[in-house]
């Protein structure tokens, strides 16, 4: 039999509001980016024409919430219908869950006059594991399950694992939290949903596991280094937890070789989050260093960039003003000034202000993370104002 070619994607979150994600988007650009998020189905269709897969696997969270507009649901249906005769399998996640009264409910669709799911689409609609054949491939099955509500699922879906069917290519679809995942969107503690370990996944013995829920591309490897499965990650960056390139994933399975995993570009732009140490630079020096940093990060004219400047610039340097002209180099630039102004005189431990400054500088240098560093920066700035007899003005609420 011929090798099996898979096209995998998940976590589209169409219908996302794109608010409160740390990027301070203008309303005009937010509208543009929403359309790009919502165009994931059409981009998948384009990718399928390039890849020509035997099957498309979509392990969940295709839309962001159950109140996603019907027009967006129609776009999904139309894109999937255009994929025919390629079979499409969906394992609904905690955002696009398959409970009653939703878009996976045939009676609900009929009542609203919405189109039914195309005949080439198989959506798992039970919380328990089910196995379905792949049309046109007698040697292949897909085993999957569905979330039935948005509630966190503390159960371990792979303990025990579903039974592996006795076929050449046994595919698994799972929406859940890999416990060893360390991406920027990694959930903590009780926020994990349907948790599982790498050992549980590998031990289940499937030919390939298409994983959804985490938003960064990540391959799960077997002890011999071969790929057991992967998260494709979200295909469109929406915030600072979805930085860098976005992907669709092509997987080629051959019984005589290890799985071959390839990524395809899925987004027309990327989100970058970069930081620059002021290092005593003046305005020209800051601008030159920032340009070099953007070049090193691979920033392109269509990208969205958050640039944070930390440390001490040269005395009298207005950081944000110095870098304002960089905004024309990318589609959207957020400048965060986290610098500390140069004191009028060298800190002297014999004075209250000097002791305060030196202590805060030591705390800043030893800060273990971004949040601790920002707390020290604010304490330094506000404390100096108070010690100089000026009324400290707290900054507006901010993300770190």
PDB file of N, CA and C in Angstrom, residues 300-344:
ATOM      1  N   UNK A 300       9.223  41.487   9.459  1.00  0.00           N
ATOM      2  CA  UNK A 300       8.867  41.850   8.091  1.00  0.00           C
ATOM      3  C   UNK A 300       7.837  42.978   8.125  1.00  0.00           C
ATOM      4  N   UNK A 301       7.641  43.679   6.999  1.00  0.00           N
ATOM      5  CA  UNK A 301       6.717  44.822   6.997  1.00  0.00           C
ATOM      6  C   UNK A 301       5.300  44.495   7.450  1.00  0.00           C
ATOM      7  N   UNK A 302       4.858  43.254   7.272  1.00  0.00           N
ATOM      8  CA  UNK A 302       3.498  42.908   7.666  1.00  0.00           C
ATOM      9  C   UNK A 302       3.348  42.455   9.097  1.00  0.00           C
ATOM     10  N   UNK A 303       4.433  42.417   9.865  1.00  0.00           N
ATOM     11  CA  UNK A 303       4.395  41.808  11.192  1.00  0.00           C
ATOM     12  C   UNK A 303       3.867  42.743  12.273  1.00  0.00           C
ATOM     13  N   UNK A 304       3.513  42.122  13.401  1.00  0.00           N
ATOM     14  CA  UNK A 304       3.084  42.828  14.610  1.00  0.00           C
ATOM     15  C   UNK A 304       4.183  42.628  15.649  1.00  0.00           C
ATOM     16  N   UNK A 305       4.696  43.737  16.194  1.00  0.00           N
ATOM     17  CA  UNK A 305       5.864  43.651  17.074  1.00  0.00           C
ATOM     18  C   UNK A 305       5.609  44.403  18.372  1.00  0.00           C
ATOM     19  N   UNK A 306       5.958  43.773  19.494  1.00  0.00           N
ATOM     20  CA  UNK A 306       6.053  44.488  20.765  1.00  0.00           C
ATOM     21  C   UNK A 306       7.532  44.595  21.110  1.00  0.00           C
ATOM     22  N   UNK A 307       7.998  45.831  21.259  1.00  0.00           N
ATOM     23  CA  UNK A 307       9.394  46.102  21.593  1.00  0.00           C
ATOM     24  C   UNK A 307       9.452  46.705  22.984  1.00  0.00           C
ATOM     25  N   UNK A 308      10.103  46.013  23.905  1.00  0.00           N
ATOM     26  CA  UNK A 308      10.267  46.478  25.277  1.00  0.00           C
ATOM     27  C   UNK A 308      11.707  46.937  25.472  1.00  0.00           C
ATOM     28  N   UNK A 309      11.874  48.153  25.986  1.00  0.00           N
ATOM     29  CA  UNK A 309      13.208  48.684  26.263  1.00  0.00           C
ATOM     30  C   UNK A 309      13.393  48.738  27.770  1.00  0.00           C
ATOM     31  N   UNK A 310      14.489  48.118  28.255  1.00  0.00           N
ATOM     32  CA  UNK A 310      14.766  48.052  29.690  1.00  0.00           C
ATOM     33  C   UNK A 310      16.142  48.657  29.985  1.00  0.00           C
ATOM     34  N   UNK A 311      16.393  48.850  31.277  1.00  0.00           N
ATOM     35  CA  UNK A 311      17.693  49.355  31.694  1.00  0.00           C
ATOM     36  C   UNK A 311      17.757  50.868  31.663  1.00  0.00           C
ATOM     37  N   UNK A 312      18.993  51.406  31.607  1.00  0.00           N
ATOM     38  CA  UNK A 312      19.198  52.854  31.644  1.00  0.00           C
ATOM     39  C   UNK A 312      19.707  53.374  30.295  1.00  0.00           C
ATOM     40  N   UNK A 313      18.987  54.284  29.651  1.00  0.00           N
ATOM     41  CA  UNK A 313      19.536  54.976  28.485  1.00  0.00           C
ATOM     42  C   UNK A 313      20.433  56.125  28.946  1.00  0.00           C
ATOM     43  N   UNK A 314      21.031  56.815  28.003  1.00  0.00           N
ATOM     44  CA  UNK A 314      21.829  57.992  28.343  1.00  0.00           C
ATOM     45  C   UNK A 314      20.934  59.047  28.982  1.00  0.00           C
ATOM     46  N   UNK A 315      21.523  59.854  29.838  1.00  0.00           N
ATOM     47  CA  UNK A 315      20.762  60.895  30.533  1.00  0.00           C
ATOM     48  C   UNK A 315      20.039  61.782  29.523  1.00  0.00           C
ATOM     49  N   UNK A 316      18.769  62.050  29.825  1.00  0.00           N
ATOM     50  CA  UNK A 316      17.977  62.938  28.987  1.00  0.00           C
ATOM     51  C   UNK A 316      17.356  62.286  27.769  1.00  0.00           C
ATOM     52  N   UNK A 317      17.583  60.994  27.574  1.00  0.00           N
ATOM     53  CA  UNK A 317      17.041  60.312  26.394  1.00  0.00           C
ATOM     54  C   UNK A 317      15.577  59.948  26.617  1.00  0.00           C
ATOM     55  N   UNK A 318      14.743  60.336  25.685  1.00  0.00           N
ATOM     56  CA  UNK A 318      13.313  59.997  25.737  1.00  0.00           C
ATOM     57  C   UNK A 318      13.112  58.750  24.877  1.00  0.00           C
ATOM     58  N   UNK A 319      12.975  57.640  25.544  1.00  0.00           N
ATOM     59  CA  UNK A 319      13.008  56.351  24.848  1.00  0.00           C
ATOM     60  C   UNK A 319      11.924  56.225  23.786  1.00  0.00           C
ATOM     61  N   UNK A 320      10.684  56.416  24.173  1.00  0.00           N
ATOM     62  CA  UNK A 320       9.576  56.228  23.241  1.00  0.00           C
ATOM     63  C   UNK A 320       9.674  57.195  22.071  1.00  0.00           C
ATOM     64  N   UNK A 321      10.021  58.448  22.363  1.00  0.00           N
ATOM     65  CA  UNK A 321      10.164  59.449  21.302  1.00  0.00           C
ATOM     66  C   UNK A 321      11.290  59.058  20.344  1.00  0.00           C
ATOM     67  N   UNK A 322      12.371  58.516  20.871  1.00  0.00           N
ATOM     68  CA  UNK A 322      13.524  58.153  20.047  1.00  0.00           C
ATOM     69  C   UNK A 322      13.202  57.039  19.060  1.00  0.00           C
ATOM     70  N   UNK A 323      12.268  56.169  19.427  1.00  0.00           N
ATOM     71  CA  UNK A 323      11.979  54.991  18.607  1.00  0.00           C
ATOM     72  C   UNK A 323      10.677  55.102  17.832  1.00  0.00           C
ATOM     73  N   UNK A 324      10.016  56.254  17.909  1.00  0.00           N
ATOM     74  CA  UNK A 324       8.693  56.395  17.302  1.00  0.00           C
ATOM     75  C   UNK A 324       8.711  56.139  15.802  1.00  0.00           C
ATOM     76  N   UNK A 325       9.793  56.520  15.117  1.00  0.00           N
ATOM     77  CA  UNK A 325       9.806  56.364  13.665  1.00  0.00           C
ATOM     78  C   UNK A 325       9.945  54.906  13.224  1.00  0.00           C
ATOM     79  N   UNK A 326      10.190  53.986  14.157  1.00  0.00           N
ATOM     80  CA  UNK A 326      10.239  52.565  13.807  1.00  0.00           C
ATOM     81  C   UNK A 326       8.858  52.025  13.449  1.00  0.00           C
ATOM     82  N   UNK A 327       7.818  52.740  13.844  1.00  0.00           N
ATOM     83  CA  UNK A 327       6.459  52.241  13.616  1.00  0.00           C
ATOM     84  C   UNK A 327       6.141  52.091  12.136  1.00  0.00           C
ATOM     85  N   UNK A 328       6.869  52.799  11.281  1.00  0.00           N
ATOM     86  CA  UNK A 328       6.620  52.667   9.854  1.00  0.00           C
ATOM     87  C   UNK A 328       7.248  51.440   9.222  1.00  0.00           C
ATOM     88  N   UNK A 329       8.025  50.685  10.001  1.00  0.00           N
ATOM     89  CA  UNK A 329       8.739  49.536   9.447  1.00  0.00           C
ATOM     90  C   UNK A 329       7.930  48.248   9.486  1.00  0.00           C
ATOM     91  N   UNK A 330       6.918  48.189  10.353  1.00  0.00           N
ATOM     92  CA  UNK A 330       6.086  46.993  10.487  1.00  0.00           C
ATOM     93  C   UNK A 330       4.620  47.411  10.476  1.00  0.00           C
ATOM     94  N   UNK A 331       3.730  46.421  10.399  1.00  0.00           N
ATOM     95  CA  UNK A 331       2.306  46.739  10.330  1.00  0.00           C
ATOM     96  C   UNK A 331       1.786  47.363  11.617  1.00  0.00           C
ATOM     97  N   UNK A 332       2.316  46.903  12.748  1.00  0.00           N
ATOM     98  CA  UNK A 332       1.861  47.432  14.041  1.00  0.00           C
ATOM     99  C   UNK A 332       2.987  47.253  15.047  1.00  0.00           C
ATOM    100  N   UNK A 333       3.348  48.340  15.730  1.00  0.00           N
ATOM    101  CA  UNK A 333       4.435  48.303  16.707  1.00  0.00           C
ATOM    102  C   UNK A 333       3.948  48.840  18.038  1.00  0.00           C
ATOM    103  N   UNK A 334       4.176  48.058  19.090  1.00  0.00           N
ATOM    104  CA  UNK A 334       3.893  48.488  20.456  1.00  0.00           C
ATOM    105  C   UNK A 334       5.229  48.751  21.135  1.00  0.00           C
ATOM    106  N   UNK A 335       5.436  49.981  21.608  1.00  0.00           N
ATOM    107  CA  UNK A 335       6.660  50.333  22.328  1.00  0.00           C
ATOM    108  C   UNK A 335       6.378  50.351  23.819  1.00  0.00           C
ATOM    109  N   UNK A 336       7.158  49.593  24.571  1.00  0.00           N
ATOM    110  CA  UNK A 336       7.026  49.591  26.034  1.00  0.00           C
ATOM    111  C   UNK A 336       8.307  50.147  26.638  1.00  0.00           C
ATOM    112  N   UNK A 337       8.163  51.257  27.321  1.00  0.00           N
ATOM    113  CA  UNK A 337       9.314  51.887  27.968  1.00  0.00           C
ATOM    114  C   UNK A 337       9.420  51.373  29.397  1.00  0.00           C
ATOM    115  N   UNK A 338      10.409  50.521  29.640  1.00  0.00           N
ATOM    116  CA  UNK A 338      10.647  49.982  30.972  1.00  0.00           C
ATOM    117  C   UNK A 338      12.021  50.445  31.471  1.00  0.00           C
ATOM    118  N   UNK A 339      12.461  51.591  30.975  1.00  0.00           N
ATOM    119  CA  UNK A 339      13.773  52.099  31.356  1.00  0.00           C
ATOM    120  C   UNK A 339      13.721  52.812  32.696  1.00  0.00           C
ATOM    121  N   UNK A 340      14.894  52.971  33.288  1.00  0.00           N
ATOM    122  CA  UNK A 340      15.063  53.713  34.534  1.00  0.00           C
ATOM    123  C   UNK A 340      15.892  54.946  34.213  1.00  0.00           C
ATOM    124  N   UNK A 341      15.385  56.108  34.592  1.00  0.00           N
ATOM    125  CA  UNK A 341      16.106  57.340  34.282  1.00  0.00           C
ATOM    126  C   UNK A 341      17.391  57.425  35.100  1.00  0.00           C
ATOM    127  N   UNK A 342      18.410  58.036  34.507  1.00  0.00           N
ATOM    128  CA  UNK A 342      19.697  58.213  35.181  1.00  0.00           C
ATOM    129  C   UNK A 342      19.530  59.192  36.335  1.00  0.00           C
ATOM    130  N   UNK A 343      19.960  58.852  37.549  1.00  0.00           N
ATOM    131  CA  UNK A 343      19.836  59.787  38.667  1.00  0.00           C
ATOM    132  C   UNK A 343      20.726  61.008  38.453  1.00  0.00           C
ATOM    133  N   UNK A 344      20.326  62.100  39.113  1.00  0.00           N
ATOM    134  CA  UNK A 344      21.082  63.340  38.960  1.00  0.00           C
ATOM    135  C   UNK A 344      22.505  63.209  39.498  1.00  0.00           C
TER     136      UNK A 344
END
